[in-house]
Amino acid sequence: VWPGEYGLGREALPEEIAAWDVKIMPDGRGLPEGSGDVWTGDEVFAEHCAACHGDFAEGIGNWPKLAGGQGTLDHKDPLKTVGSYWPHLSTVWDYVNRSMPFGNAQSLTPDDVYAITAYILYSNNLVDDDFVLSHENFAEFEMPNADGFIVDDRAVTEYAIWHGEPCMENCKDSVEITMRAAVLDVTPDEEGTETE
Amino acid sequence: MSKLFKGKPTSRRAFLRGSVAAAAGVVTASAAQAGTPDPLITDVQPWATGLGDGVDASPYGLPIEYESDVVRRNVEWLTADTISSINFTPIHALDGTITPQGCAFERHHSGAIDLRKEDYRLMINGLVDRPLVFTYADLERFPRENHVYFCECAANTGMEWAGAQLNGAQFTHGMIHNMEYTGVPLRTLLEEAGLDVAGDLKDKWVYVEGADASSNGRSIPMGKALGDCLVAFKANGEALRKEHGYPVRLVVPGWEGNMWVKWIRRIEVTDGPVESREETSKYTDTLADGTSRKWTWVMDAKSVITSPSPQAPITHGKGPLVITGLAWSGHGAITRVDVSKDGGKTWETARLAKEGEAKALTRFYLDTTWDGEEMLLQSRAMDDTGYIQPTKAQLREVRGENSIYHNNCIQTWWVRPNGEAENVEVS
């Protein structure tokens, strides 16, 4: 008798769990054995990634930039990349491994992913060109923006202010139009494509 | 979505063309002027003498052709391609609260996949007593619940942070849909797998991921997972649409749409957040000082006037006017919506079509008389926590302009004497 309340489903087998549970925790738990160096990563990146992300991970067209932007997070237009923004290296490995290349995901070997990850770090000037990333030294690496995140604080910074009985009459002396969408004109026409 | 709020430069030619097109669309529909008999009444019309379609004409019907403008639209420049992209619900043309599934917005990260019920598997593993695999048929044997909830993309209105950009409620507020879901509480499935081995549940999390290539993995604290989350397989009475996660998706009431994992294939109980790509690189909100908020799960109280609006101009001239819109809050039920016609100087309390439901869209109406003068229309929602929807200036004061997500500011439509409306910002 299955001990669950409804007795539905059946036990997941170790091979099935291993096939689907490929997530990597921030401390590196879940990483398979393997390694890859920057120069191997350069080759693998050129073959699988550069068509969209550029030879130097700088991004082509509208495709995501993976490198650059350090020190821009408080600018008007911050450039948020692996190097400038991402808090954990585990996320790079995990996301590349399970979801890249775009259109051919889950086609890379663990060593490929270690090498690509090493190359992305190199492209962000975070390691030297002789760097070798492996499951053994992975957890030692600290990302530049690791401390750049705070847990949602809206309850204190916003909810505590924006409540109560709102103004209903004479709430402002004057109202001026300060910005117009029709001047910018980037809205698609009725066919759902751009006007220009 | 890295280009989310970066617009194209102004084009004078396109601006002029757009103005002409908009003006031409505004005509006063004046049926049956007194004194002249209306031929639509005095002449026998073909539909009153001939026959319509048989009952076999349309086993599964689509809207009549005259409603062909009530469709999803996308904005090409927002994303690099249409696969990891977004489209928009035509909220300017809808009424009530239930979103027709066929025009309810889509957001995919690696496209809308085709997953048969026969091929569907759901795994529960990690810190559970019994790691389990369910088939679709298994899921239908658990006790079910029905609930109506809104699903709002975290990026809804995100293009408007730095200014008034897209001209229409569909584009500024249409990354949202509201459906009646049928499914099994996530709690039921977690309890079936057993949580004794997980120990103290307070510091435990659930990691959920989809069957698609993007996987869209997200970490959810155990309190929410054991709360109101649903593993849903029906929406608005029928199976989920392919693009909405067929055959099974996660419903995370009140929380940002990204966490509503579609084509859900795995639920893992973990001892901490995974800090996946979708909760580090994306769905984190950068503040003016360069630090970023993470785990901004709840969608705050918000509203928008859907008509009149840029895509729904006033075409009937002055006199009786129905101002209508939608309000919603991820914290609970909408209790009140105020409407201003003068850019926020004075406010009137609108009528809720029915009492607000927790974490669901609420329809409001202000039945008013238009004198033909220009208006600066705004709506302001309040929820049962006492929260009042803020202005964009208030939001920017706390967050700056680079948050991308969670823009729940008060929207302004400038309605001109000719009835056209435009997305504007006001002082």
PDB file of C-alpha atoms in Angstrom, chain A residues 21-24 28-35 93-94 97 108-114 133-136 138:
ATOM      1  CA  ASP A  21      17.179  17.476 -11.379  1.00  0.00           C
ATOM      2  CA  VAL A  22      20.198  19.307 -12.783  1.00  0.00           C
ATOM      3  CA  LYS A  23      19.878  22.493 -10.732  1.00  0.00           C
ATOM      4  CA  ILE A  24      22.988  23.993  -9.168  1.00  0.00           C
ATOM      5  CA  GLY A  28      27.897  24.781  -6.032  1.00  0.00           C
ATOM      6  CA  ARG A  29      25.965  21.748  -4.843  1.00  0.00           C
ATOM      7  CA  GLY A  30      24.758  19.779  -7.841  1.00  0.00           C
ATOM      8  CA  LEU A  31      27.801  20.390 -10.046  1.00  0.00           C
ATOM      9  CA  PRO A  32      29.054  17.362 -11.944  1.00  0.00           C
ATOM     10  CA  GLU A  33      32.744  16.503 -12.025  1.00  0.00           C
ATOM     11  CA  GLY A  34      34.606  18.239 -14.795  1.00  0.00           C
ATOM     12  CA  SER A  35      36.649  21.251 -15.810  1.00  0.00           C
ATOM     13  CA  TRP A  93      26.650  27.229 -15.080  1.00  0.00           C
ATOM     14  CA  ASP A  94      23.070  26.140 -14.409  1.00  0.00           C
ATOM     15  CA  ASN A  97      23.816  23.924 -19.038  1.00  0.00           C
ATOM     16  CA  LEU A 108      26.578  20.782 -24.089  1.00  0.00           C
ATOM     17  CA  THR A 109      28.784  18.452 -22.046  1.00  0.00           C
ATOM     18  CA  PRO A 110      29.737  19.388 -18.475  1.00  0.00           C
ATOM     19  CA  ASP A 111      33.286  20.177 -19.632  1.00  0.00           C
ATOM     20  CA  ASP A 112      31.857  22.449 -22.367  1.00  0.00           C
ATOM     21  CA  VAL A 113      29.855  24.307 -19.741  1.00  0.00           C
ATOM     22  CA  TYR A 114      32.858  24.690 -17.431  1.00  0.00           C
ATOM     23  CA  LEU A 133      37.365  26.277 -13.801  1.00  0.00           C
ATOM     24  CA  SER A 134      36.403  22.942 -12.236  1.00  0.00           C
ATOM     25  CA  HIS A 135      33.962  21.460  -9.769  1.00  0.00           C
ATOM     26  CA  GLU A 136      36.762  21.696  -7.202  1.00  0.00           C
ATOM     27  CA  PHE A 138      34.039  26.543  -8.416  1.00  0.00           C
TER      28      PHE A 138
END
